[in-house]
Amino acid sequence: MAKLMGRSIVGFGDGDEVSERFYGINPANGQRLQPGYSSAKAADVEHAAQLAAEAFRVYGRTSGRERGAFLRAIAANIDSLTTELVERAHQETALPPGRLQGETARTCGQLRLFAQVAEEGSWVGARIDRADPDRKPAAKPDIRSMLRPLGPVAVFGASNFPLAFSVAGGDTASAFAAGNPVIVKAHPAHPGTSELVGQAISASVRECGLPEGVFSLLFDSATQVGVALVTHPLVKAVGFTGSRAAGRVLMDLAAARPEPIPFFGEMSSTNPVFVLPGALRERGEAIATGLHASFTLGAGQFCTKPGIVFVPQGSDAQLLVKKLQELVLGSTPFQLLTPGIRSSYLSAVAGRKVHATVKSITEAPAPAPAAENGLSVGSVLFETDAASFLKSFQLEGEIFGPTTLLIQHSSRSELLEIARKLEGHLTATIHGTEQDLHDFGDLVAILENKVGRLVFNGFPTGVEVSHAMVHGGPYPATSDGRSTSVGSQAIFRFARPVCYQGFPDDALPEELKDSNPLRIWRMIEGEMTREANVPVLVSESR
Amino acid sequence: MAKLMGRSIVGFGDGDEVSERFYGINPANGQRLQPGYSSAKAADVEHAAQLAAEAFRVYGRTSGRERGAFLRAIAANIDSLTTELVERAHQETALPPGRLQGETARTCGQLRLFAQVAEEGSWVGARIDRADPDRKPAAKPDIRSMLRPLGPVAVFGASNFPLAFSVAGGDTASAFAAGNPVIVKAHPAHPGTSELVGQAISASVRECGLPEGVFSLLFDSATQVGVALVTHPLVKAVGFTGSRAAGRVLMDLAAARPEPIPFFGEMSSTNPVFVLPGALRERGEAIATGLHASFTLGAGQFCTKPGIVFVPQGSDAQLLVKKLQELVLGSTPFQLLTPGIRSSYLSAVAGRKVHATVKSITEAPAPAPAAENGLSVGSVLFETDAASFLKSFQLEGEIFGPTTLLIQHSSRSELLEIARKLEGHLTATIHGTEQDLHDFGDLVAILENKVGRLVFNGFPTGVEVSHAMVHGGPYPATSDGRSTSVGSQAIFRFARPVCYQGFPDDALPEELKDSNPLRIWRMIEGEMTREANVPVLVSESR
């Protein structure tokens, strides 16, 4: 059994202890969990940043094979901690053990996916343009480019995925894979889980003989450490998953630095669902069932939770609504993750209840807020019409928790008008027949500009970790819609292109040498190839 | 002969005329050039933005073939204007006709390169992950991703490349190639050249039957139009080339918007040159000759001008210095582009002359500042030592104009210390023997983190437009070191990934259809291929 120390991990050392500790809280009963945690001090942040900058000199130049071995070591170490992790995470989050088991597997799967990407090596996008000394009016130089890491990356753990978007989550895995040291700011809602994972990473740093500064884990119950990391001159990029309010503050800090740095925040999304007429007619009840499962999954605390659902008004809609009402009424209370999330949920629901044009059409009874009930809340189904929605766009805002808003519209043009006015979201979902999809091609065209992922006849929760996944979208879904925080393309956030002009083969990185020793895919004079040897340019053939 | 109107081009219409006009100035004699230009009004900006947003609905969904045809039409129209363009640009910039002829060809070459990239189509980075309904614990959905355009892009013309980094320069060409409408804010130093090119683009929009809002060109002698564009809600990205001061202001505005947008500014660089001991010994004089040509090319007004040169002190250095002094003394005066650049140059040179630890070691005589001499200045060579440079890092700042600063260092460790402290630059250049390169591997490793392009035994001026070129670098060289503004990779600035989950083949973009009708390179389950047909996933093989 790994021992929890309640202190930050700074390279191979510990952060300072402070007298005032904070504690994980069991959402099921409101009880404090031992040990108490010391928030990192300014000196810990400074030390972690210095170590990371130093480590970058070595780690930034490791091979893909070495990075792969490191990521696989982390996965193996987390794997072997599964029982403890699930137990501790269950105490800290009240998420069901089955879900946490799955999330642990997913976390390890992500680490191994990035290991594979690093080992295979083509992700660097190597490009080679050959020299042509005979070109007129000027000789053409030999130019070769590839992606290189940025430097120390600060990662913010998220509350709602204590493993997959936390200490060893996708941000950390992709930053490591690209060759960057990582300093994680642990989410205070699951400090024990964070520390266990942090220990697993630290052990992997040692096992792989890497410099200690490759990884640090800082605890903080407040905001100082986060601000210090984002504004630290040695930190070169940030990965963040959290609320829109906190994300915007940090993103603004990153942009206002003397040297602004890339900030990748995944912040807020209501994930609109569009139920089109044919699908509604054919399988309204089945859609209701899927929708209910989706917006209550993880107690509605997923960034891909469908929070607004558009349905054409009429008798078909009534069947879907009726089914949803049944499901909501029959649902048992949900445990939210933190007191803060619970109070935000309750106040957002209360606000919506007194909204002039929104009806709370069904509400599952919540238990009285007694200590033994912890952070449980009931599910609420809201309804409004499209005209009201158009007049009150704050209804587009995200509410974390098991609630959704049905919006009935009276015409196709009203629906398109709403779609055009939507802000950025992570996903948009369309339920339709193939005929619907054909009839609503303009809706798809609008949504392509609003989201990172379009889902057809599915539900947005459940984000596949794969090469093609895009978990991103225009602001405010993310701070930079040109990126994804899930899937192998997440690696591109933490790298930048560098080109080498006129370098002798010996002095080039492996990825760019003539002989292509890594057998990676490269673009040579605009053509993709993974062949060895760069053919010599024959001037006559130009 | 195309007629100059002196008004902005807003879609297929003209901007409003205003009573107060501004004029291009001939740097050779300070004379005003006709016609006078009206600065665009707020209503012109608004109209251009509305038209662009409308045009995006169509242009954003054109095929690569259509975009290629459009870019080729622009190139053809500019080609056929070459004589007029060179004449007008020569009047407005005093740059030699030969250079302007070359720059026109380069501009058309860039447009055709991006046409080729759009037509070939693989740039979208299509990725396909196949469905696996039998996967446990959950079925795997079909997910396909590709890059899509962002929306209207604002482009700022640069003063120093009236064609290649101006109205139809690399920013415009790459934004068009990716599927974005463009609104150019013309640089007031060459309004006539800008208008001629704008007319050529407008004609191409008509010829290709594209919506008028695909292109607008706005004039402004002040800053209102630029600010209005960067802060306009319908503008979704910005391409900028200019000074660090102006770039930072605009970049901060882009970041502070309610919806922050990507801002790609290419701003400031001193392009350090490192002359290593072996090369200095073998060919110090030849290096001096190349260096002189490079720092005075275009009157020293290139963003890649080598402005700081590191040389090991000793007798070998003296030969290089002596040669440089000869060349500087023998150089004729240089015409700068604008009165503003001239006064900045003169004050920066004056400031350096009174700097405690910098010596002006050679200065070419400049003509007296009489009207007939226009904007001419003399070349100045400065010298200092590494210890002084380390204490006075403002010496790293860019001075636009024909001057450079030699820095003699006494040891390898001193050189490495300076390299580590450098801020971001577009390029770094190393002159060395293969032995030098081996001995200074740590210098190369440091510089890889400081610049976008490393040049060996060449000079940084002369930026090849090719697939592997990286014209970027960490702040303050650019606002986002993860990008390039020259070469085909510039297209990635103006696109974002979108994924389609569970879509029927019919409803997918061509790039993602099973049959691969465009025969582009795609990543299918992590493997690159340009084959037609996506193989069906056989579950057993997993």
Tab-separated table of N, CA, C and O in Angstrom, chain A residues 57 61 127 129 135 141 143 145 248 251 255 257-258 260 264 420 437 448 451-454 456 464 466-470 474-475 481-482 488-489 492-493 495-504 507 521 528, chain B residues 57 61 127 129 135 141 143 145 148 248 251 255 257-258 260 264 420 434 437 445 448 451-454 456 464 466-468 470 475 481-482 488-489 492-493 495-503 507 521 528:
chain	number	residue	atom	x	y	z
A	57	ARG	N	16.429	20.361	-20.892
A	57	ARG	CA	17.645	20.267	-21.713
A	57	ARG	C	17.932	18.822	-22.088
A	57	ARG	O	18.489	18.554	-23.144
A	61	ARG	N	15.379	16.348	-25.628
A	61	ARG	CA	16.182	15.742	-26.680
A	61	ARG	C	16.199	14.218	-26.607
A	61	ARG	O	16.999	13.574	-27.279
A	127	ARG	N	9.597	17.353	-42.799
A	127	ARG	CA	9.517	17.822	-44.190
A	127	ARG	C	10.923	18.121	-44.685
A	127	ARG	O	11.718	18.729	-43.969
A	129	ASP	N	13.008	19.684	-48.012
A	129	ASP	CA	13.101	20.304	-49.338
A	129	ASP	C	14.573	20.293	-49.713
A	129	ASP	O	15.403	20.876	-49.010
A	135	ARG	N	19.771	26.245	-59.199
A	135	ARG	CA	18.566	27.012	-59.452
A	135	ARG	C	18.888	28.476	-59.758
A	135	ARG	O	19.790	29.055	-59.159
A	141	PRO	N	18.535	26.337	-51.078
A	141	PRO	CA	19.180	25.644	-49.958
A	141	PRO	C	18.433	24.366	-49.567
A	141	PRO	O	17.278	24.185	-49.919
A	143	ILE	N	16.481	22.495	-46.874
A	143	ILE	CA	15.717	22.911	-45.698
A	143	ILE	C	14.900	21.733	-45.189
A	143	ILE	O	14.227	21.058	-45.969
A	145	SER	N	12.342	20.457	-41.847
A	145	SER	CA	11.640	20.903	-40.641
A	145	SER	C	10.973	19.757	-39.906
A	145	SER	O	10.661	18.718	-40.487
A	248	ARG	N	-10.932	31.431	-18.148
A	248	ARG	CA	-10.731	32.746	-18.757
A	248	ARG	C	-9.719	33.575	-17.976
A	248	ARG	O	-8.887	34.286	-18.560
A	251	MET	N	-6.313	32.111	-18.823
A	251	MET	CA	-6.004	32.383	-20.224
A	251	MET	C	-5.591	33.847	-20.415
A	251	MET	O	-4.649	34.157	-21.147
A	255	ALA	N	-1.925	35.342	-21.648
A	255	ALA	CA	-1.815	36.278	-22.779
A	255	ALA	C	-1.164	37.585	-22.357
A	255	ALA	O	-0.576	38.281	-23.178
A	257	ARG	N	1.283	37.958	-20.133
A	257	ARG	CA	2.684	37.839	-19.702
A	257	ARG	C	3.598	38.683	-20.586
A	257	ARG	O	3.287	38.932	-21.745
A	258	PRO	N	4.763	39.090	-20.039
A	258	PRO	CA	5.752	39.735	-20.918
A	258	PRO	C	6.019	38.845	-22.147
A	258	PRO	O	6.068	39.331	-23.265
A	260	PRO	N	3.975	36.098	-23.790
A	260	PRO	CA	2.733	35.313	-23.764
A	260	PRO	C	3.015	33.867	-24.179
A	260	PRO	O	3.928	33.612	-24.959
A	264	PHE	N	-4.015	26.217	-23.427
A	264	PHE	CA	-5.037	25.339	-23.966
A	264	PHE	C	-6.038	25.012	-22.872
A	264	PHE	O	-5.786	24.166	-22.024
A	420	ARG	N	-27.217	29.430	-35.905
A	420	ARG	CA	-26.267	30.468	-36.309
A	420	ARG	C	-25.813	31.317	-35.141
A	420	ARG	O	-24.705	31.836	-35.131
A	437	LEU	N	-31.021	14.213	-42.668
A	437	LEU	CA	-29.668	14.733	-42.823
A	437	LEU	C	-29.532	15.460	-44.157
A	437	LEU	O	-28.884	16.508	-44.256
A	448	GLU	N	-20.717	22.888	-38.273
A	448	GLU	CA	-19.289	22.656	-38.525
A	448	GLU	C	-18.433	23.828	-38.038
A	448	GLU	O	-17.266	23.655	-37.711
A	451	VAL	N	-18.461	23.799	-33.560
A	451	VAL	CA	-18.027	22.747	-32.640
A	451	VAL	C	-16.785	22.030	-33.155
A	451	VAL	O	-16.377	22.192	-34.309
A	452	GLY	N	-16.220	21.208	-32.274
A	452	GLY	CA	-15.102	20.354	-32.662
A	452	GLY	C	-15.543	18.978	-33.119
A	452	GLY	O	-14.848	18.318	-33.880
A	453	ARG	N	-16.726	18.529	-32.638
A	453	ARG	CA	-17.169	17.171	-32.983
A	453	ARG	C	-18.654	17.181	-33.287
A	453	ARG	O	-19.448	17.694	-32.502
A	454	LEU	N	-18.995	16.614	-34.429
A	454	LEU	CA	-20.390	16.456	-34.835
A	454	LEU	C	-20.757	14.985	-34.680
A	454	LEU	O	-20.083	14.122	-35.243
A	456	PHE	N	-23.609	11.998	-35.124
A	456	PHE	CA	-24.855	11.651	-35.796
A	456	PHE	C	-25.436	10.389	-35.159
A	456	PHE	O	-24.778	9.356	-35.069
A	464	GLU	N	-14.215	9.034	-27.420
A	464	GLU	CA	-13.274	8.007	-27.857
A	464	GLU	C	-11.847	8.568	-27.850
A	464	GLU	O	-11.618	9.690	-28.322
A	466	SER	N	-8.751	8.360	-29.663
A	466	SER	CA	-8.256	7.759	-30.896
A	466	SER	C	-7.544	8.809	-31.731
A	466	SER	O	-7.388	9.950	-31.320
A	467	HIS	N	-7.130	8.424	-32.908
A	467	HIS	CA	-6.360	9.358	-33.742
A	467	HIS	C	-7.226	10.481	-34.305
A	467	HIS	O	-6.766	11.595	-34.499
A	468	ALA	N	-8.471	10.170	-34.619
A	468	ALA	CA	-9.328	11.152	-35.291
A	468	ALA	C	-10.149	12.001	-34.325
A	468	ALA	O	-10.787	12.968	-34.734
A	469	MET	N	-10.145	11.649	-33.042
A	469	MET	CA	-10.981	12.399	-32.097
A	469	MET	C	-10.592	13.875	-32.047
A	469	MET	O	-9.415	14.213	-32.044
A	470	VAL	N	-11.617	14.733	-32.028
A	470	VAL	CA	-11.404	16.154	-31.767
A	470	VAL	C	-12.263	16.535	-30.562
A	470	VAL	O	-13.490	16.535	-30.627
A	474	PRO	N	-14.597	26.031	-30.912
A	474	PRO	CA	-14.353	27.460	-30.756
A	474	PRO	C	-14.677	27.947	-29.344
A	474	PRO	O	-15.461	27.332	-28.627
A	475	TYR	N	-14.083	29.058	-28.966
A	475	TYR	CA	-14.353	29.701	-27.687
A	475	TYR	C	-15.856	29.866	-27.495
A	475	TYR	O	-16.533	30.225	-28.438
A	481	GLY	N	-9.674	27.058	-30.452
A	481	GLY	CA	-10.437	26.046	-31.185
A	481	GLY	C	-9.595	25.267	-32.176
A	481	GLY	O	-10.079	24.311	-32.774
A	482	ARG	N	-8.321	25.636	-32.333
A	482	ARG	CA	-7.477	24.926	-33.284
A	482	ARG	C	-6.767	23.742	-32.638
A	482	ARG	O	-5.707	23.327	-33.103
A	488	SER	N	-4.868	11.416	-30.181
A	488	SER	CA	-3.434	11.588	-30.438
A	488	SER	C	-3.081	12.955	-30.995
A	488	SER	O	-1.945	13.405	-30.868
A	489	GLN	N	-4.044	13.664	-31.600
A	489	GLN	CA	-3.739	15.005	-32.116
A	489	GLN	C	-3.498	16.013	-30.993
A	489	GLN	O	-3.050	17.138	-31.262
A	492	PHE	N	-0.060	17.875	-30.695
A	492	PHE	CA	0.346	19.045	-31.489
A	492	PHE	C	0.285	20.350	-30.694
A	492	PHE	O	0.877	21.349	-31.091
A	493	ARG	N	-0.456	20.339	-29.577
A	493	ARG	CA	-0.530	21.554	-28.774
A	493	ARG	C	0.821	21.941	-28.195
A	493	ARG	O	1.106	23.113	-27.982
A	495	ALA	N	4.028	21.446	-29.195
A	495	ALA	CA	5.201	21.374	-30.067
A	495	ALA	C	5.145	22.524	-31.062
A	495	ALA	O	4.098	23.114	-31.287
A	496	ARG	N	6.302	22.824	-31.641
A	496	ARG	CA	6.382	23.897	-32.629
A	496	ARG	C	7.374	23.493	-33.714
A	496	ARG	O	8.317	22.751	-33.467
A	497	PRO	N	7.162	24.009	-34.920
A	497	PRO	CA	8.067	23.605	-35.995
A	497	PRO	C	9.393	24.358	-35.926
A	497	PRO	O	9.434	25.541	-35.601
A	498	VAL	N	10.456	23.658	-36.231
A	498	VAL	CA	11.791	24.255	-36.334
A	498	VAL	C	12.394	23.762	-37.638
A	498	VAL	O	12.238	22.575	-37.964
A	499	CYS	N	13.041	24.633	-38.390
A	499	CYS	CA	13.694	24.139	-39.597
A	499	CYS	C	15.189	24.364	-39.559
A	499	CYS	O	15.691	25.250	-38.871
A	500	TYR	N	15.865	23.467	-40.263
A	500	TYR	CA	17.324	23.426	-40.310
A	500	TYR	C	17.718	23.664	-41.753
A	500	TYR	O	17.316	22.916	-42.644
A	501	GLN	N	18.494	24.707	-41.971
A	501	GLN	CA	18.886	25.064	-43.333
A	501	GLN	C	20.377	24.813	-43.516
A	501	GLN	O	21.196	25.359	-42.774
A	502	GLY	N	20.694	23.986	-44.492
A	502	GLY	CA	22.096	23.771	-44.859
A	502	GLY	C	22.903	22.941	-43.878
A	502	GLY	O	24.127	22.977	-43.893
A	503	PHE	N	22.238	22.193	-43.012
A	503	PHE	CA	22.973	21.409	-42.022
A	503	PHE	C	23.530	20.118	-42.625
A	503	PHE	O	22.859	19.472	-43.415
A	504	PRO	N	24.749	19.749	-42.232
A	504	PRO	CA	25.253	18.437	-42.660
A	504	PRO	C	24.417	17.321	-42.026
A	504	PRO	O	23.885	17.481	-40.930
A	507	ALA	N	24.682	16.312	-38.346
A	507	ALA	CA	24.260	17.232	-37.293
A	507	ALA	C	22.744	17.351	-37.221
A	507	ALA	O	22.217	18.063	-36.366
A	521	TRP	N	7.136	8.529	-41.637
A	521	TRP	CA	6.565	9.202	-42.795
A	521	TRP	C	7.124	10.616	-42.853
A	521	TRP	O	7.145	11.327	-41.847
A	528	MET	N	4.621	12.522	-49.810
A	528	MET	CA	4.755	11.717	-48.600
A	528	MET	C	5.492	10.418	-48.928
A	528	MET	O	5.226	9.767	-49.942
B	57	ARG	N	-19.911	31.379	-45.791
B	57	ARG	CA	-20.859	30.260	-45.900
B	57	ARG	C	-20.666	29.508	-47.210
B	57	ARG	O	-20.878	28.303	-47.282
B	61	ARG	N	-16.882	26.337	-47.991
B	61	ARG	CA	-17.258	24.996	-48.423
B	61	ARG	C	-16.868	24.731	-49.877
B	61	ARG	O	-17.298	23.738	-50.453
B	127	ARG	N	-8.151	12.025	-40.996
B	127	ARG	CA	-7.904	10.851	-40.149
B	127	ARG	C	-9.201	10.073	-40.021
B	127	ARG	O	-10.265	10.665	-39.817
B	129	ASP	N	-10.899	6.746	-38.029
B	129	ASP	CA	-10.886	5.615	-37.086
B	129	ASP	C	-12.191	4.870	-37.288
B	129	ASP	O	-13.274	5.438	-37.124
B	135	ARG	N	-16.689	-4.102	-30.108
B	135	ARG	CA	-15.698	-3.829	-29.069
B	135	ARG	C	-16.333	-3.869	-27.687
B	135	ARG	O	-17.466	-3.428	-27.485
B	141	PRO	N	-17.256	3.863	-32.085
B	141	PRO	CA	-17.913	4.579	-33.179
B	141	PRO	C	-16.942	4.871	-34.327
B	141	PRO	O	-15.732	4.823	-34.158
B	143	ILE	N	-15.169	7.503	-36.441
B	143	ILE	CA	-14.802	8.908	-36.222
B	143	ILE	C	-13.821	9.342	-37.305
B	143	ILE	O	-12.848	8.638	-37.572
B	145	SER	N	-11.771	12.880	-38.930
B	145	SER	CA	-11.483	14.305	-38.709
B	145	SER	C	-10.695	14.915	-39.859
B	145	SER	O	-10.007	14.213	-40.598
B	148	ARG	N	-10.724	22.330	-41.044
B	148	ARG	CA	-11.717	23.193	-41.693
B	148	ARG	C	-11.304	24.654	-41.467
B	148	ARG	O	-10.626	24.969	-40.498
B	248	ARG	N	2.237	43.855	-30.559
B	248	ARG	CA	1.819	43.513	-29.198
B	248	ARG	C	0.477	44.168	-28.851
B	248	ARG	O	-0.368	43.558	-28.187
B	251	MET	N	-2.153	42.114	-30.689
B	251	MET	CA	-2.226	40.787	-30.099
B	251	MET	C	-2.967	40.814	-28.765
B	251	MET	O	-3.802	39.947	-28.471
B	255	ALA	N	-6.546	38.998	-27.777
B	255	ALA	CA	-6.681	38.123	-26.606
B	255	ALA	C	-7.733	38.627	-25.637
B	255	ALA	O	-8.304	37.853	-24.875
B	257	ARG	N	-10.608	40.126	-26.429
B	257	ARG	CA	-11.982	40.131	-26.956
B	257	ARG	C	-12.883	39.245	-26.097
B	257	ARG	O	-12.400	38.294	-25.475
B	258	PRO	N	-14.210	39.535	-26.102
B	258	PRO	CA	-15.124	38.591	-25.450
B	258	PRO	C	-14.874	37.169	-25.994
B	258	PRO	O	-14.803	36.214	-25.234
B	260	PRO	N	-11.880	35.568	-27.680
B	260	PRO	CA	-10.502	35.743	-28.151
B	260	PRO	C	-10.287	34.957	-29.456
B	260	PRO	O	-10.918	33.918	-29.666
B	264	PHE	N	-1.765	35.862	-35.376
B	264	PHE	CA	-0.451	35.436	-35.834
B	264	PHE	C	0.347	36.660	-36.239
B	264	PHE	O	0.160	37.199	-37.323
B	420	ARG	N	21.747	31.170	-24.017
B	420	ARG	CA	20.656	30.756	-23.113
B	420	ARG	C	19.754	31.918	-22.745
B	420	ARG	O	18.572	31.725	-22.481
B	434	GLU	N	32.704	21.508	-39.912
B	434	GLU	CA	31.979	20.369	-39.325
B	434	GLU	C	32.495	20.090	-37.915
B	434	GLU	O	31.745	19.715	-37.029
B	437	LEU	N	30.842	22.457	-35.542
B	437	LEU	CA	29.457	22.069	-35.293
B	437	LEU	C	29.415	20.944	-34.269
B	437	LEU	O	28.549	20.908	-33.388
B	445	ALA	N	21.730	22.986	-29.568
B	445	ALA	CA	20.623	22.534	-28.724
B	445	ALA	C	19.916	23.712	-28.060
B	445	ALA	O	18.690	23.732	-27.951
B	448	GLU	N	17.898	25.732	-30.808
B	448	GLU	CA	16.666	25.062	-31.252
B	448	GLU	C	15.443	25.547	-30.470
B	448	GLU	O	14.328	25.501	-30.976
B	451	VAL	N	14.553	29.742	-31.758
B	451	VAL	CA	14.243	30.250	-33.103
B	451	VAL	C	13.370	29.272	-33.886
B	451	VAL	O	13.185	28.119	-33.492
B	452	GLY	N	12.884	29.755	-35.024
B	452	GLY	CA	12.146	28.890	-35.933
B	452	GLY	C	13.025	28.288	-37.011
B	452	GLY	O	12.710	27.239	-37.568
B	453	ARG	N	14.149	28.961	-37.310
B	453	ARG	CA	15.022	28.455	-38.385
B	453	ARG	C	16.474	28.565	-37.983
B	453	ARG	O	16.918	29.625	-37.552
B	454	LEU	N	17.190	27.463	-38.142
B	454	LEU	CA	18.620	27.423	-37.873
B	454	LEU	C	19.339	27.336	-39.214
B	454	LEU	O	19.064	26.430	-40.006
B	456	PHE	N	22.922	27.015	-41.281
B	456	PHE	CA	24.331	26.653	-41.157
B	456	PHE	C	25.081	27.127	-42.394
B	456	PHE	O	24.716	26.791	-43.522
B	464	GLU	N	13.309	31.034	-48.208
B	464	GLU	CA	12.798	30.140	-49.240
B	464	GLU	C	11.300	29.891	-49.006
B	464	GLU	O	10.879	29.641	-47.882
B	466	SER	N	8.803	27.308	-49.331
B	466	SER	CA	8.758	25.880	-49.647
B	466	SER	C	7.988	25.138	-48.565
B	466	SER	O	7.453	25.748	-47.645
B	467	HIS	N	7.940	23.828	-48.680
B	467	HIS	CA	7.147	23.047	-47.733
B	467	HIS	C	7.771	23.002	-46.338
B	467	HIS	O	7.075	22.945	-45.337
B	468	ALA	N	9.093	22.981	-46.295
B	468	ALA	CA	9.764	22.806	-45.004
B	468	ALA	C	10.111	24.123	-44.321
B	468	ALA	O	10.533	24.123	-43.165
B	470	VAL	N	10.280	27.296	-42.104
B	470	VAL	CA	9.635	27.801	-40.890
B	470	VAL	C	10.094	29.249	-40.696
B	470	VAL	O	11.262	29.507	-40.426
B	475	TYR	N	8.065	34.039	-29.066
B	475	TYR	CA	7.888	35.453	-28.760
B	475	TYR	C	9.205	36.069	-28.342
B	475	TYR	O	9.931	35.437	-27.584
B	481	GLY	N	4.767	31.005	-31.425
B	481	GLY	CA	5.909	30.295	-32.004
B	481	GLY	C	5.534	28.965	-32.623
B	481	GLY	O	6.371	28.313	-33.241
B	482	ARG	N	4.279	28.567	-32.490
B	482	ARG	CA	3.880	27.282	-33.043
B	482	ARG	C	3.405	27.428	-34.494
B	482	ARG	O	2.615	26.610	-34.959
B	488	SER	N	4.439	26.445	-47.127
B	488	SER	CA	3.098	25.864	-47.193
B	488	SER	C	2.502	25.544	-45.827
B	488	SER	O	1.294	25.458	-45.677
B	489	GLN	N	3.357	25.394	-44.803
B	489	GLN	CA	2.820	25.132	-43.465
B	489	GLN	C	2.081	26.350	-42.878
B	489	GLN	O	1.421	26.224	-41.839
B	492	PHE	N	-1.726	26.110	-41.943
B	492	PHE	CA	-2.262	25.519	-40.707
B	492	PHE	C	-2.712	26.573	-39.693
B	492	PHE	O	-3.461	26.276	-38.769
B	493	ARG	N	-2.245	27.816	-39.868
B	493	ARG	CA	-2.664	28.866	-38.935
B	493	ARG	C	-4.160	29.135	-39.020
B	493	ARG	O	-4.792	29.529	-38.046
B	495	ALA	N	-6.842	27.209	-39.872
B	495	ALA	CA	-7.742	26.058	-39.932
B	495	ALA	C	-7.804	25.396	-38.570
B	495	ALA	O	-6.934	25.601	-37.730
B	496	ARG	N	-8.847	24.615	-38.347
B	496	ARG	CA	-9.004	23.909	-37.072
B	496	ARG	C	-9.597	22.533	-37.355
B	496	ARG	O	-10.338	22.345	-38.319
B	497	PRO	N	-9.298	21.574	-36.500
B	497	PRO	CA	-9.814	20.229	-36.750
B	497	PRO	C	-11.282	20.098	-36.342
B	497	PRO	O	-11.703	20.660	-35.338
B	498	VAL	N	-12.024	19.369	-37.140
B	498	VAL	CA	-13.426	19.047	-36.826
B	498	VAL	C	-13.570	17.550	-37.045
B	498	VAL	O	-13.040	17.018	-38.023
B	499	CYS	N	-14.273	16.859	-36.135
B	499	CYS	CA	-14.500	15.443	-36.394
B	499	CYS	C	-15.971	15.116	-36.505
B	499	CYS	O	-16.833	15.816	-35.971
B	500	TYR	N	-16.217	14.085	-37.282
B	500	TYR	CA	-17.567	13.631	-37.618
B	500	TYR	C	-17.704	12.223	-37.058
B	500	TYR	O	-16.948	11.333	-37.434
B	501	GLN	N	-18.665	12.049	-36.175
B	501	GLN	CA	-18.841	10.740	-35.540
B	501	GLN	C	-20.135	10.097	-36.031
B	501	GLN	O	-21.210	10.700	-35.900
B	502	GLY	N	-20.017	8.917	-36.594
B	502	GLY	CA	-21.203	8.159	-36.984
B	502	GLY	C	-21.937	8.682	-38.204
B	502	GLY	O	-23.108	8.346	-38.405
B	503	PHE	N	-21.291	9.504	-39.017
B	503	PHE	CA	-21.974	10.060	-40.181
B	503	PHE	C	-22.017	9.048	-41.329
B	503	PHE	O	-21.050	8.343	-41.573
B	507	ALA	N	-22.974	11.892	-46.350
B	507	ALA	CA	-23.039	13.203	-45.699
B	507	ALA	C	-21.663	13.708	-45.296
B	507	ALA	O	-21.535	14.806	-44.776
B	521	TRP	N	-3.694	11.801	-49.071
B	521	TRP	CA	-3.092	11.035	-47.983
B	521	TRP	C	-3.993	11.144	-46.759
B	521	TRP	O	-4.414	12.245	-46.395
B	528	MET	N	-0.725	5.739	-42.488
B	528	MET	CA	-0.878	6.647	-43.627
B	528	MET	C	-1.149	5.856	-44.902
B	528	MET	O	-0.506	4.847	-45.161
